[in-house]
Short mmCIF file of C-alpha atoms in Angstrom, two decimals:
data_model
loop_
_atom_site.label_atom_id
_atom_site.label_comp_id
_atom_site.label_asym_id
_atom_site.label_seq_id
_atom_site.Cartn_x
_atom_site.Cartn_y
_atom_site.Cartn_z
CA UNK B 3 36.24 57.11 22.29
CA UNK B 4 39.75 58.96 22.98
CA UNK B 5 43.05 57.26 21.36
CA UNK B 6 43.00 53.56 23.17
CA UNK B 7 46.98 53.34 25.26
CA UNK B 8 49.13 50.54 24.89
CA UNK B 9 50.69 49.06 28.09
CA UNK B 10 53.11 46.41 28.71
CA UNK B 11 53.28 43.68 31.07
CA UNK B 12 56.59 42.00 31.75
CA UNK B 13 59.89 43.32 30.07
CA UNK B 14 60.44 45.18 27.39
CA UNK B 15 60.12 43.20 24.19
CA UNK B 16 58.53 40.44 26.26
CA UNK B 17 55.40 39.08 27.69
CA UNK B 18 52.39 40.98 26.48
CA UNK B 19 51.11 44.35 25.32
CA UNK B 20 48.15 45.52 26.66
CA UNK B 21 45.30 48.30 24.73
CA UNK B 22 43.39 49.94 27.46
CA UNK B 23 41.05 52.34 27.19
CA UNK B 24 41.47 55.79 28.39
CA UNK B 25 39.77 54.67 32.06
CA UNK B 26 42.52 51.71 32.24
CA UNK B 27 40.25 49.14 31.43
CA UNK B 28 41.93 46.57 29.20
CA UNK B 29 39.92 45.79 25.76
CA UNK B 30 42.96 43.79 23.98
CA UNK B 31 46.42 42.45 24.38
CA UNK B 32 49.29 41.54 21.66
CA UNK B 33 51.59 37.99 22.92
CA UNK B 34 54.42 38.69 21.53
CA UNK B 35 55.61 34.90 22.12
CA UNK B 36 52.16 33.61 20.34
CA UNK B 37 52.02 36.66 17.56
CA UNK B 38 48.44 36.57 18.68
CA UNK B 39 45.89 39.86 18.86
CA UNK B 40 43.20 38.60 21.16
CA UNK B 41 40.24 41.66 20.84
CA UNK B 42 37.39 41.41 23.29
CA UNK B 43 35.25 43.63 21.66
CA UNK B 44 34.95 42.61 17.64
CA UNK B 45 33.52 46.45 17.20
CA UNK B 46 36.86 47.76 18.76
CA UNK B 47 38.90 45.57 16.18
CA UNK B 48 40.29 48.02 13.66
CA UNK B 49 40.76 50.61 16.82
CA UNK B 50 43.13 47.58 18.15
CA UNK B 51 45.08 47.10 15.46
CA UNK B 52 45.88 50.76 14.60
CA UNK B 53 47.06 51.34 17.94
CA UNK B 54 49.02 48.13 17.51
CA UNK B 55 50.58 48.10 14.60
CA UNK B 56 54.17 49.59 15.21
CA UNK B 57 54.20 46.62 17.80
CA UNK B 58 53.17 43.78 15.29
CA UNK B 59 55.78 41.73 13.76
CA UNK B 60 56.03 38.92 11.36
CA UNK B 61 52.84 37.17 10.57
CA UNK B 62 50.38 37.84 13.22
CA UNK B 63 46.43 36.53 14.23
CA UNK B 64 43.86 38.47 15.52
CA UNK B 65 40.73 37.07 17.02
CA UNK B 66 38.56 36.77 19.84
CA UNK B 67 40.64 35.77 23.26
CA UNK B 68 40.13 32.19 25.03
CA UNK B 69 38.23 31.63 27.75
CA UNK B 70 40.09 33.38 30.61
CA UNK B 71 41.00 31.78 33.85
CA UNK B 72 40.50 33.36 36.60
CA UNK B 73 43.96 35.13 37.60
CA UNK B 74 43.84 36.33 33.36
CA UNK B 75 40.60 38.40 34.57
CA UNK B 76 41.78 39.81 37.77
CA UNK B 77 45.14 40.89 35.00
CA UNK B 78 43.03 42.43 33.00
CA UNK B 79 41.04 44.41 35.57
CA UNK B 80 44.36 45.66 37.21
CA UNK B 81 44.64 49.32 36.87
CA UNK B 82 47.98 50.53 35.57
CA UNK B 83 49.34 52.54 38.46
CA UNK B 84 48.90 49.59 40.85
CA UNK B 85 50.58 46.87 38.41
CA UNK B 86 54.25 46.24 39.43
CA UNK B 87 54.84 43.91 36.32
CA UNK B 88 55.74 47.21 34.18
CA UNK B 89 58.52 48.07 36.70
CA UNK B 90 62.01 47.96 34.89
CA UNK B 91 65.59 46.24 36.86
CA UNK B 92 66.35 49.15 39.07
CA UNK B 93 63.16 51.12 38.10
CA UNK B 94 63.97 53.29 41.33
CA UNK B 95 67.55 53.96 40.66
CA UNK B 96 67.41 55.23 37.69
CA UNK B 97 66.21 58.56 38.59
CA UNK B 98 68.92 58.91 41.01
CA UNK B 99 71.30 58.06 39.15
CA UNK B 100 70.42 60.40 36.17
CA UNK B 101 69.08 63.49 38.93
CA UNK B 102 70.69 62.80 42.09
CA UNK B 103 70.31 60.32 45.07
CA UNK B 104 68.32 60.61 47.83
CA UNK B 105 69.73 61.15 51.31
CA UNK B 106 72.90 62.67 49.96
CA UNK B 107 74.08 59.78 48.03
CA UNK B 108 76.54 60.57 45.38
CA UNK B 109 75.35 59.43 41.55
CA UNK B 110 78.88 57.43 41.42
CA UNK B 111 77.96 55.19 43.81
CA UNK B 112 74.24 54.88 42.86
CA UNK B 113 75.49 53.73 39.23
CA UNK B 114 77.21 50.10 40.41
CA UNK B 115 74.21 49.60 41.73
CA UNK B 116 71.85 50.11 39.51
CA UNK B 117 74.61 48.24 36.79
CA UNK B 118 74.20 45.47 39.19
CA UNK B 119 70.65 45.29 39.09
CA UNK B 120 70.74 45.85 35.41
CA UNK B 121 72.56 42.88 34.70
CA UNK B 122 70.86 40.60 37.29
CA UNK B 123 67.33 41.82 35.83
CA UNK B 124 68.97 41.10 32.34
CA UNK B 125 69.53 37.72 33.58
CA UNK B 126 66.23 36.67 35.27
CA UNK B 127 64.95 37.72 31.47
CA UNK B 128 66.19 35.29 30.32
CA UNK B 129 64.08 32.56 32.05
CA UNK B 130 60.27 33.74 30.40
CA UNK B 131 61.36 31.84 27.82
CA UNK B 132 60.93 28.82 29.60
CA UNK B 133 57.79 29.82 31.50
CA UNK B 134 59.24 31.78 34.31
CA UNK B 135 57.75 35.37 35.25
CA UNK B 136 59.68 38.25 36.55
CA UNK B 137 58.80 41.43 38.46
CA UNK B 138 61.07 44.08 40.02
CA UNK B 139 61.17 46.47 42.58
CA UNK B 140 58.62 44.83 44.74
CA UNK B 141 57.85 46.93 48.04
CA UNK B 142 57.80 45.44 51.08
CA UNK B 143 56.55 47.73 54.19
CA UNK B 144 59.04 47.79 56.74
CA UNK B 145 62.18 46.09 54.53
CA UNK B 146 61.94 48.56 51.89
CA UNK B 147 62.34 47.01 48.06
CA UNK B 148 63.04 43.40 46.60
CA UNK B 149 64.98 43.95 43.33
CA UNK B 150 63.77 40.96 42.25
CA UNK B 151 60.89 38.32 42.63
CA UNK B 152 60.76 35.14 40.37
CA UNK B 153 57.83 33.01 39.46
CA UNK B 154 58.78 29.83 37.85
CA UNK B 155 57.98 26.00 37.48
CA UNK B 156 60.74 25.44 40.01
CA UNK B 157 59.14 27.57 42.80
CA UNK B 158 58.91 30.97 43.66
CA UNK B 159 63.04 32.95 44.52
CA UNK B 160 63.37 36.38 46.28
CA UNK B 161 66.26 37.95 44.99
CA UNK B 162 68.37 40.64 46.46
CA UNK B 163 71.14 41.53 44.08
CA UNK B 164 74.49 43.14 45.54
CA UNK B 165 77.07 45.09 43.27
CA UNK B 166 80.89 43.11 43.60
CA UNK B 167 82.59 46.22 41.77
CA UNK B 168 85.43 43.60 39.88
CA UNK B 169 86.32 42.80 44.11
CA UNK B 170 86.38 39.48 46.01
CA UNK B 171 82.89 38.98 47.79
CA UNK B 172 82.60 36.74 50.49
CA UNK B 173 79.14 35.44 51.61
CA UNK B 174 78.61 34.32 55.35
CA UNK B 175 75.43 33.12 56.99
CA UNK B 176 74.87 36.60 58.33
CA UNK B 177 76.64 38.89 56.45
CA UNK B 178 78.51 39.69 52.80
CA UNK B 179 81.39 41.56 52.40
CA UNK B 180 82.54 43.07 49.02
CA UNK B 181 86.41 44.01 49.05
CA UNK B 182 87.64 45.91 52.20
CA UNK B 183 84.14 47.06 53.06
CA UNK B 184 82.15 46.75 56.19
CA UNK B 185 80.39 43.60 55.83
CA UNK B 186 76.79 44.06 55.56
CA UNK B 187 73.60 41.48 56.52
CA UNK B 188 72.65 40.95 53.07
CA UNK B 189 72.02 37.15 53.70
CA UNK B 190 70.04 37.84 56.92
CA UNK B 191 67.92 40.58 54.57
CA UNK B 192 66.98 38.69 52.10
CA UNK B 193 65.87 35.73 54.40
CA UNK B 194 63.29 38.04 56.14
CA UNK B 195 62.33 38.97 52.43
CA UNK B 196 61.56 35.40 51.16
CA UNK B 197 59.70 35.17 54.69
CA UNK B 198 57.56 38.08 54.05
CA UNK B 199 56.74 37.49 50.31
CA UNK B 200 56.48 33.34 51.50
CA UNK B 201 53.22 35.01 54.11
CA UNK B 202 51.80 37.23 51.49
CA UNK B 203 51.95 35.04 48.45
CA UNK B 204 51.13 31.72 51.00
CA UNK B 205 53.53 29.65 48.58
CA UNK B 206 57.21 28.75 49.66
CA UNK B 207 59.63 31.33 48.62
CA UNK B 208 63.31 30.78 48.54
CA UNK B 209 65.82 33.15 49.18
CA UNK B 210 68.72 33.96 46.85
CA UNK B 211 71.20 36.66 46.49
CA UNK B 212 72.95 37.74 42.73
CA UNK B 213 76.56 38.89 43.51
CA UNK B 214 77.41 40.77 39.83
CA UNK B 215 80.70 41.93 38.38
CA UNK B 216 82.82 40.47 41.57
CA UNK B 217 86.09 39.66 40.83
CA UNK B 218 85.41 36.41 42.87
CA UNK B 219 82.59 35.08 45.00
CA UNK B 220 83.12 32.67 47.89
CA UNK B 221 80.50 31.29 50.18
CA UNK B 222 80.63 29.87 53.27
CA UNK B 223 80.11 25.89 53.21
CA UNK B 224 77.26 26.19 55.74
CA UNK B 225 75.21 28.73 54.51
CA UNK B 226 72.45 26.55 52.37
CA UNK B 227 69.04 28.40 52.96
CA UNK B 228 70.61 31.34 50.13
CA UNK B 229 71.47 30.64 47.14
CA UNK B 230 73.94 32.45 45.72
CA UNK B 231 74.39 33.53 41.99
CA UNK B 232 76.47 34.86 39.21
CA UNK B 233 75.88 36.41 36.02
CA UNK B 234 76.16 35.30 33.22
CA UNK B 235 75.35 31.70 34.77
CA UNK B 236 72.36 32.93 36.77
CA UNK B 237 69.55 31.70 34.18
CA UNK B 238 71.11 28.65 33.40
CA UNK B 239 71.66 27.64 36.57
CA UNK B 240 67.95 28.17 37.76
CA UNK B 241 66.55 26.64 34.68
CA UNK B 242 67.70 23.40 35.43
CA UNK B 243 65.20 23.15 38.89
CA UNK B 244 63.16 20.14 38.98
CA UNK B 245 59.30 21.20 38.37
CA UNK B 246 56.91 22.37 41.26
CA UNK B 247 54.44 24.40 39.78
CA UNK B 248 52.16 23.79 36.65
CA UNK B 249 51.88 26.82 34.63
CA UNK B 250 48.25 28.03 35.50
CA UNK B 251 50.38 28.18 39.57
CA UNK B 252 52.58 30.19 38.33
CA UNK B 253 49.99 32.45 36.45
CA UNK B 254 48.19 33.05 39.31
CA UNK B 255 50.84 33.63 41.72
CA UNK B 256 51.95 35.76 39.43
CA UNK B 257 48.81 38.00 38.62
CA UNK B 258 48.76 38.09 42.70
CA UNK B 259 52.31 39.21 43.18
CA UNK B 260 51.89 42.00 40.47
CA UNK B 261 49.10 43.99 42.23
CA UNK B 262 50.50 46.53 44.40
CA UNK B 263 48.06 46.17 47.72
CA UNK B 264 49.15 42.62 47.55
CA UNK B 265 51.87 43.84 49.58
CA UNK B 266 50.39 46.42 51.53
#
């Protein structure tokens, strides 16, 4: 058998790392949070470990896995170049901001964005800790990208996140305007988002928009169907939500939002 790959899933220094074989099929995975090596395949066990081992820290276990539910099978069987959960904050702009932008944007004004979703991806991070799951870059046909989508006991957020470049931004029912600007339908955007992933995922999904580095953010009284966030608060103030999803929900919505033709 050629060299076996290791993959993650979820962010970098999170979540799990996959060993697939050279097809993409999945014959082991590291949890980081656990320290755990669950090997399906006792023969493949010292193959495992030595394409582990600059991964491994501290004192670790290695074993046979236990029994899988359902969505943890339909994980596993995912091949690589349809799994989303890989995808990096601002996994798009990063080219363009290194190479050039598409349609004759400039790099300088690619880079607030992609700082933007840096630090909002940074942020929604910070929730797997308490059993929250995070994907970015999630395409939906005919509204383009979501920047973010989170999966948590509190329910399920679509997240659009909007450079303030250290300027006032004011958020209206319809629109959001950053500085002296033209005010753009941000709000209105991210509704039809939450609507679209609410259809595919058939769970509610709640819109919410991450203003970052604004030198101020004010929000209309009556808009209450987005919520509207700030790093460094961001995490905190979503981790608070009062439980609506046991974790095997938010496992399976999960494994279901990470496959690309999900959203197809």
């Amino acid at each position: 058998m050629r060299a076996l790959k290791v993959l993650p899933s979820g962010r970098p220094g999170r979540g799990r790392l996959y060993v697939n074989r050279p097809d993409g099929l999945a014959v082991a995975w590291y949890d980081r949070q656990s320290n755990r090596v669950s090997v399906l395949s006792d023969a493949l066990r010292e193959e495992v470990l030595t394409a582990l081992r600059p991964f491994l820290t501290g004192t670790w276990t290695v074993g046979p896995p236990p029994v899988p539910t359902a969505a943890e099978l339909r994980g596993l069987l995912l091949p690589p170049d349809l799994d989303l959960a890989p995808n990096r904050p601002g996994e798009t702009l990063l080219g363009e901001s290194a190479y050039g932008a598409q349609g004759g944007r400039a790099r300088h004004r690619v880079r607030p964005e992609l700082q933007a979703r840096l630090r909002a991806g940074a942020e929604t991070e910070l929730l797997e800790a308490a059993g929250w799951r995070v994907l970015h870059d999630v395409p939906l046909p005919g509204l383009g990208l979501l920047d973010h989508l989170l999966i948590g006991p509190p329910g399920v957020l679509a997240v659009r996140t909007v450079a303030g470049r250290r300027q006032r931004a004011h958020v209206g029912d319809l629109s959001l305007t950053v500085g002296r600007a033209e005010p753009r339908p941000d709000p209105d955007w991210i509704r039809r988002a939450a609507d679209r992933a609410a259809r595919v995922l058939r769970t509610p999904v709640r819109a919410a928009l991450v203003v970052a580095d604004a030198s101020r953010v004010e929000v209309d009284p009556s808009l209450r169907d987005v919520l509207v966030l700030q790093p460094p608060t961001a995490a905190a103030a979503l981790r608070g939500g009062v439980a609506a999803l046991k974790p095997p929900d938010v496992e399976a919505l999960f494994t279901l939002a990470r496959a690309r033709p999900t959203w197809d």
